[in-house]
PDB file of C-alpha atoms in Angstrom:
ATOM      1  CA  MET V   3      99.564 278.604-107.263  1.00  0.00           C
ATOM      2  CA  LYS V   4      97.959 276.859-110.248  1.00  0.00           C
ATOM      3  CA  TRP V   5     100.024 273.737-109.570  1.00  0.00           C
ATOM      4  CA  ALA V   6      98.930 273.653-105.942  1.00  0.00           C
ATOM      5  CA  ILE V   7      95.285 273.770-107.003  1.00  0.00           C
ATOM      6  CA  VAL V   8      95.872 271.065-109.634  1.00  0.00           C
ATOM      7  CA  LEU V   9      97.552 268.842-107.021  1.00  0.00           C
ATOM      8  CA  ILE V  10      94.710 269.359-104.534  1.00  0.00           C
ATOM      9  CA  VAL V  11      92.089 268.578-107.183  1.00  0.00           C
ATOM     10  CA  ALA V  12      94.047 265.466-108.235  1.00  0.00           C
ATOM     11  CA  GLN V  13      94.185 264.267-104.621  1.00  0.00           C
ATOM     12  CA  VAL V  14      90.437 264.816-104.168  1.00  0.00           C
ATOM     13  CA  VAL V  15      89.605 263.005-107.424  1.00  0.00           C
ATOM     14  CA  HIS V  16      91.948 260.181-106.446  1.00  0.00           C
ATOM     15  CA  HIS V  17      90.283 259.896-103.019  1.00  0.00           C
ATOM     16  CA  ILE V  18      86.770 259.945-104.497  1.00  0.00           C
ATOM     17  CA  ALA V  19      87.725 257.303-107.052  1.00  0.00           C
ATOM     18  CA  GLY V  20      88.740 255.047-104.149  1.00  0.00           C
ATOM     19  CA  GLU V  21      91.989 253.987-105.759  1.00  0.00           C
ATOM     20  CA  GLN V  22      95.129 254.078-103.674  1.00  0.00           C
ATOM     21  CA  ALA V  23      98.333 255.662-104.969  1.00  0.00           C
ATOM     22  CA  TYR V  24      99.977 252.270-104.465  1.00  0.00           C
ATOM     23  CA  VAL V  25      99.488 248.628-105.345  1.00  0.00           C
ATOM     24  CA  VAL V  26     100.058 245.689-103.013  1.00  0.00           C
ATOM     25  CA  SER V  27     101.192 242.285-104.204  1.00  0.00           C
ATOM     26  CA  ASN V  28     101.386 239.199-102.025  1.00  0.00           C
ATOM     27  CA  GLU V  29     104.903 237.867-102.284  1.00  0.00           C
ATOM     28  CA  GLN V  30     105.136 235.056 -99.743  1.00  0.00           C
ATOM     29  CA  LEU V  31     103.298 233.283 -96.944  1.00  0.00           C
ATOM     30  CA  GLU V  32     105.374 231.239 -94.543  1.00  0.00           C
ATOM     31  CA  PRO V  33     103.669 229.370 -91.678  1.00  0.00           C
ATOM     32  CA  PHE V  34     105.411 228.559 -88.424  1.00  0.00           C
ATOM     33  CA  GLU V  35     104.597 226.152 -85.632  1.00  0.00           C
ATOM     34  CA  GLY V  36     104.100 226.975 -81.988  1.00  0.00           C
ATOM     35  CA  ASP V  37     106.845 226.621 -79.403  1.00  0.00           C
ATOM     36  CA  SER V  38     105.442 223.553 -77.619  1.00  0.00           C
ATOM     37  CA  GLU V  39     102.100 222.985 -79.398  1.00  0.00           C
ATOM     38  CA  THR V  40     100.477 224.278 -82.549  1.00  0.00           C
ATOM     39  CA  LEU V  41      96.814 225.311 -82.430  1.00  0.00           C
ATOM     40  CA  VAL V  42      96.703 227.397 -85.614  1.00  0.00           C
ATOM     41  CA  ILE V  43      97.854 225.839 -88.869  1.00  0.00           C
ATOM     42  CA  PHE V  44      98.546 227.958 -91.934  1.00  0.00           C
ATOM     43  CA  ASP V  45     100.663 225.520 -93.954  1.00  0.00           C
ATOM     44  CA  ASN V  46      98.078 225.179 -96.742  1.00  0.00           C
ATOM     45  CA  LEU V  47      98.000 228.893 -97.638  1.00  0.00           C
ATOM     46  CA  LYS V  48      99.965 229.934-100.720  1.00  0.00           C
ATOM     47  CA  THR V  49     100.265 232.778-103.184  1.00  0.00           C
ATOM     48  CA  ILE V  50      99.249 231.737-106.689  1.00  0.00           C
ATOM     49  CA  GLY V  51      99.305 233.034-110.244  1.00  0.00           C
ATOM     50  CA  ARG V  52     100.725 236.148-111.813  1.00  0.00           C
ATOM     51  CA  GLU V  53      98.402 238.221-109.641  1.00  0.00           C
ATOM     52  CA  ARG V  54      99.873 236.610-106.485  1.00  0.00           C
ATOM     53  CA  ALA V  55      96.438 235.843-105.010  1.00  0.00           C
ATOM     54  CA  ILE V  56      96.148 234.131-101.627  1.00  0.00           C
ATOM     55  CA  ASN V  57      94.690 230.656-101.906  1.00  0.00           C
ATOM     56  CA  GLY V  58      94.327 227.611 -99.678  1.00  0.00           C
ATOM     57  CA  SER V  59      93.128 226.724 -96.219  1.00  0.00           C
ATOM     58  CA  PHE V  60      94.003 227.223 -92.569  1.00  0.00           C
ATOM     59  CA  SER V  61      92.809 225.589 -89.365  1.00  0.00           C
ATOM     60  CA  PHE V  62      92.044 226.563 -85.803  1.00  0.00           C
ATOM     61  CA  LEU V  63      92.297 223.424 -83.660  1.00  0.00           C
ATOM     62  CA  GLY V  64      90.197 224.904 -80.854  1.00  0.00           C
ATOM     63  CA  ASP V  65      87.646 227.667 -80.319  1.00  0.00           C
ATOM     64  CA  MET V  66      89.533 230.976 -80.216  1.00  0.00           C
ATOM     65  CA  ASP V  67      88.044 232.971 -77.362  1.00  0.00           C
ATOM     66  CA  ASN V  68      89.003 236.317 -75.852  1.00  0.00           C
ATOM     67  CA  ASP V  69      89.889 234.829 -72.465  1.00  0.00           C
ATOM     68  CA  ASP V  70      92.589 232.457 -73.681  1.00  0.00           C
ATOM     69  CA  PHE V  71      93.851 233.581 -77.085  1.00  0.00           C
ATOM     70  CA  LYS V  72      95.866 236.606 -78.125  1.00  0.00           C
ATOM     71  CA  VAL V  73      97.453 237.756 -81.368  1.00  0.00           C
ATOM     72  CA  SER V  74     100.464 239.975 -82.011  1.00  0.00           C
ATOM     73  CA  VAL V  75     101.627 241.558 -85.247  1.00  0.00           C
ATOM     74  CA  GLU V  76     105.215 242.661 -85.791  1.00  0.00           C
ATOM     75  CA  LEU V  77     105.854 244.823 -88.853  1.00  0.00           C
ATOM     76  CA  TYR V  78     109.139 245.315 -90.697  1.00  0.00           C
ATOM     77  CA  SER V  79     109.981 247.335 -93.792  1.00  0.00           C
ATOM     78  CA  SER V  80     112.641 246.963 -96.485  1.00  0.00           C
ATOM     79  CA  PRO V  81     112.242 250.122 -98.609  1.00  0.00           C
ATOM     80  CA  ASN V  82     114.850 249.003-101.148  1.00  0.00           C
ATOM     81  CA  ASN V  83     113.420 245.460-101.529  1.00  0.00           C
ATOM     82  CA  ASP V  84     116.835 244.136-100.497  1.00  0.00           C
ATOM     83  CA  GLY V  85     115.830 242.076 -97.465  1.00  0.00           C
ATOM     84  CA  ASP V  86     117.334 244.583 -95.027  1.00  0.00           C
ATOM     85  CA  PHE V  87     114.234 244.805 -92.830  1.00  0.00           C
ATOM     86  CA  LYS V  88     113.866 247.448 -90.129  1.00  0.00           C
ATOM     87  CA  ARG V  89     111.244 247.239 -87.394  1.00  0.00           C
ATOM     88  CA  MET V  90     108.309 249.606 -87.848  1.00  0.00           C
ATOM     89  CA  VAL V  91     106.542 251.443 -85.029  1.00  0.00           C
ATOM     90  CA  PHE V  92     103.081 250.179 -86.042  1.00  0.00           C
ATOM     91  CA  ASP V  93     103.237 246.841 -84.223  1.00  0.00           C
ATOM     92  CA  VAL V  94     100.207 245.335 -82.546  1.00  0.00           C
ATOM     93  CA  PRO V  95     101.194 244.004 -79.111  1.00  0.00           C
ATOM     94  CA  GLN V  96      99.546 240.850 -77.797  1.00  0.00           C
ATOM     95  CA  THR V  97      95.852 241.705 -78.064  1.00  0.00           C
ATOM     96  CA  SER V  98      92.853 239.508 -77.316  1.00  0.00           C
ATOM     97  CA  ILE V  99      91.989 237.627 -80.474  1.00  0.00           C
ATOM     98  CA  CYS V 100      88.481 239.012 -80.914  1.00  0.00           C
ATOM     99  CA  GLU V 101      89.585 242.615 -80.422  1.00  0.00           C
ATOM    100  CA  CYS V 102      92.445 242.108 -82.869  1.00  0.00           C
ATOM    101  CA  PHE V 103      90.135 240.609 -85.485  1.00  0.00           C
ATOM    102  CA  LYS V 104      87.542 243.380 -84.977  1.00  0.00           C
ATOM    103  CA  LYS V 105      90.127 246.143 -85.372  1.00  0.00           C
ATOM    104  CA  PHE V 106      92.559 244.788 -87.942  1.00  0.00           C
ATOM    105  CA  TYR V 107      91.011 241.882 -89.838  1.00  0.00           C
ATOM    106  CA  VAL V 108      87.885 243.975 -90.499  1.00  0.00           C
ATOM    107  CA  GLN V 109      89.938 246.841 -91.979  1.00  0.00           C
ATOM    108  CA  PHE V 110      92.702 245.028 -93.819  1.00  0.00           C
ATOM    109  CA  VAL V 111      91.291 241.635 -94.863  1.00  0.00           C
ATOM    110  CA  GLN V 112      87.488 241.410 -94.624  1.00  0.00           C
ATOM    111  CA  PRO V 113      86.836 243.930 -97.472  1.00  0.00           C
ATOM    112  CA  SER V 114      88.808 241.585 -99.753  1.00  0.00           C
ATOM    113  CA  VAL V 115      86.733 238.454 -99.146  1.00  0.00           C
ATOM    114  CA  SER V 116      83.189 237.421 -99.908  1.00  0.00           C
ATOM    115  CA  ASP V 117      81.365 235.112 -97.482  1.00  0.00           C
ATOM    116  CA  GLY V 118      80.745 231.722 -99.069  1.00  0.00           C
ATOM    117  CA  GLU V 119      82.410 232.745-102.323  1.00  0.00           C
ATOM    118  CA  THR V 120      86.069 233.435-101.523  1.00  0.00           C
ATOM    119  CA  THR V 121      86.048 232.260 -97.872  1.00  0.00           C
ATOM    120  CA  ASN V 122      84.053 230.342 -95.319  1.00  0.00           C
ATOM    121  CA  PHE V 123      85.667 232.248 -92.432  1.00  0.00           C
ATOM    122  CA  PRO V 124      82.913 233.905 -90.373  1.00  0.00           C
ATOM    123  CA  LEU V 125      82.278 237.591 -90.921  1.00  0.00           C
ATOM    124  CA  VAL V 126      83.785 239.457 -87.996  1.00  0.00           C
ATOM    125  CA  GLY V 127      81.247 241.543 -86.112  1.00  0.00           C
ATOM    126  CA  GLU V 128      80.097 242.316 -82.587  1.00  0.00           C
ATOM    127  CA  ASP V 129      79.151 238.715 -81.756  1.00  0.00           C
ATOM    128  CA  THR V 130      82.019 236.920 -83.493  1.00  0.00           C
ATOM    129  CA  CYS V 131      83.708 235.541 -80.384  1.00  0.00           C
ATOM    130  CA  PRO V 132      84.650 232.875 -79.894  1.00  0.00           C
ATOM    131  CA  ILE V 133      85.961 232.223 -83.358  1.00  0.00           C
ATOM    132  CA  PRO V 134      84.975 228.572 -83.841  1.00  0.00           C
ATOM    133  CA  LYS V 135      87.514 225.841 -84.390  1.00  0.00           C
ATOM    134  CA  GLY V 136      87.547 224.451 -87.870  1.00  0.00           C
ATOM    135  CA  GLU V 137      89.148 224.487 -91.271  1.00  0.00           C
ATOM    136  CA  TYR V 138      88.650 227.620 -93.340  1.00  0.00           C
ATOM    137  CA  TYR V 139      89.426 228.341 -96.961  1.00  0.00           C
ATOM    138  CA  ILE V 140      90.519 231.420 -98.875  1.00  0.00           C
ATOM    139  CA  LYS V 141      90.047 231.264-102.631  1.00  0.00           C
ATOM    140  CA  SER V 142      92.066 233.517-104.963  1.00  0.00           C
ATOM    141  CA  VAL V 143      92.003 236.632-102.761  1.00  0.00           C
ATOM    142  CA  LEU V 144      93.708 239.893-103.680  1.00  0.00           C
ATOM    143  CA  PHE V 145      93.745 242.708-101.139  1.00  0.00           C
ATOM    144  CA  ASN V 146      91.182 245.463-101.559  1.00  0.00           C
ATOM    145  CA  THR V 147      93.235 248.420-100.289  1.00  0.00           C
ATOM    146  CA  GLN V 148      90.535 251.079-100.656  1.00  0.00           C
ATOM    147  CA  ASP V 149      90.206 251.563 -96.875  1.00  0.00           C
ATOM    148  CA  TRP V 150      93.892 251.121 -96.095  1.00  0.00           C
ATOM    149  CA  PRO V 151      95.842 254.202 -94.975  1.00  0.00           C
ATOM    150  CA  GLU V 152      97.004 256.474 -97.770  1.00  0.00           C
ATOM    151  CA  GLN V 153     100.522 256.631 -96.366  1.00  0.00           C
ATOM    152  CA  VAL V 154     102.157 253.209 -96.302  1.00  0.00           C
ATOM    153  CA  PRO V 155     105.842 252.447 -96.714  1.00  0.00           C
ATOM    154  CA  ARG V 156     106.949 251.446-100.193  1.00  0.00           C
ATOM    155  CA  GLY V 157     109.090 248.387-100.744  1.00  0.00           C
ATOM    156  CA  MET V 158     108.766 245.022 -99.001  1.00  0.00           C
ATOM    157  CA  VAL V 159     106.761 244.829 -95.790  1.00  0.00           C
ATOM    158  CA  LYS V 160     106.990 241.793 -93.558  1.00  0.00           C
ATOM    159  CA  ALA V 161     104.217 241.026 -91.074  1.00  0.00           C
ATOM    160  CA  ILE V 162     104.778 238.351 -88.442  1.00  0.00           C
ATOM    161  CA  ILE V 163     101.378 237.291 -87.056  1.00  0.00           C
ATOM    162  CA  THR V 164     101.696 235.148 -83.932  1.00  0.00           C
ATOM    163  CA  PHE V 165      98.907 233.489 -81.954  1.00  0.00           C
ATOM    164  CA  PHE V 166      99.289 232.899 -78.205  1.00  0.00           C
ATOM    165  CA  THR V 167      97.512 231.040 -75.439  1.00  0.00           C
ATOM    166  CA  GLY V 168      98.715 231.138 -71.854  1.00  0.00           C
ATOM    167  CA  GLY V 169     101.527 233.424 -73.016  1.00  0.00           C
ATOM    168  CA  LYS V 170     102.926 230.695 -75.292  1.00  0.00           C
ATOM    169  CA  ASN V 171     103.297 230.897 -79.064  1.00  0.00           C
ATOM    170  CA  VAL V 172     100.873 228.383 -80.662  1.00  0.00           C
ATOM    171  CA  GLY V 173     101.650 229.130 -84.307  1.00  0.00           C
ATOM    172  CA  GLY V 174     101.266 231.790 -86.926  1.00  0.00           C
ATOM    173  CA  PHE V 175     102.621 232.965 -90.242  1.00  0.00           C
ATOM    174  CA  ILE V 176     104.923 235.463 -91.866  1.00  0.00           C
ATOM    175  CA  MET V 177     103.547 237.427 -94.785  1.00  0.00           C
ATOM    176  CA  LEU V 178     105.639 239.413 -97.242  1.00  0.00           C
ATOM    177  CA  VAL V 179     103.944 241.995 -99.445  1.00  0.00           C
ATOM    178  CA  LYS V 180     105.429 244.366-101.980  1.00  0.00           C
ATOM    179  CA  ILE V 181     104.036 247.889-102.000  1.00  0.00           C
ATOM    180  CA  GLU V 182     104.768 249.985-105.070  1.00  0.00           C
ATOM    181  CA  ASP V 183     103.533 253.280-106.446  1.00  0.00           C
ATOM    182  CA  ARG V 184     100.657 252.821-108.862  1.00  0.00           C
ATOM    183  CA  GLN V 185     101.665 253.437-112.463  1.00  0.00           C
ATOM    184  CA  SER V 186      99.423 256.049-114.055  1.00  0.00           C
TER     185      SER V 186
END
């Protein structure tokens, strides 16, 4: 019984402290072109340094509005870090770009960036759409995982983020992250 109470107290303290039980490191960013045309360009984004921060720039070659643009996210996991990826059930099907950014970018990326300091990408809010065309930078960004789910798969996770217009792939990127238990 004492151990159960100690475990519960440890979980509460951990939750209050805001530190996840895991750490995420950016392992690789790999851009890809669209099938017939490319309207999103991620070929200048890289991971840098020992910390594996995300750095570089990306471009939207047109205004990204809800009527014409959609985004999908496919997720795969390799628990043993061996490249044997299995599809996860947490995919995001083709979703209008503004809804996708409001739901997912706001939770998983926006807490990690600072407007004008680490990015010039517009803050995503109620009136974000359309996302204006332009070149955007990300400067030495590490993920702030405080608001990420507590239960995430350990090992390598691959996310394939694809942008669409008119049902056609217009570019995207593949991101590999390593998720490991935090060392106490």
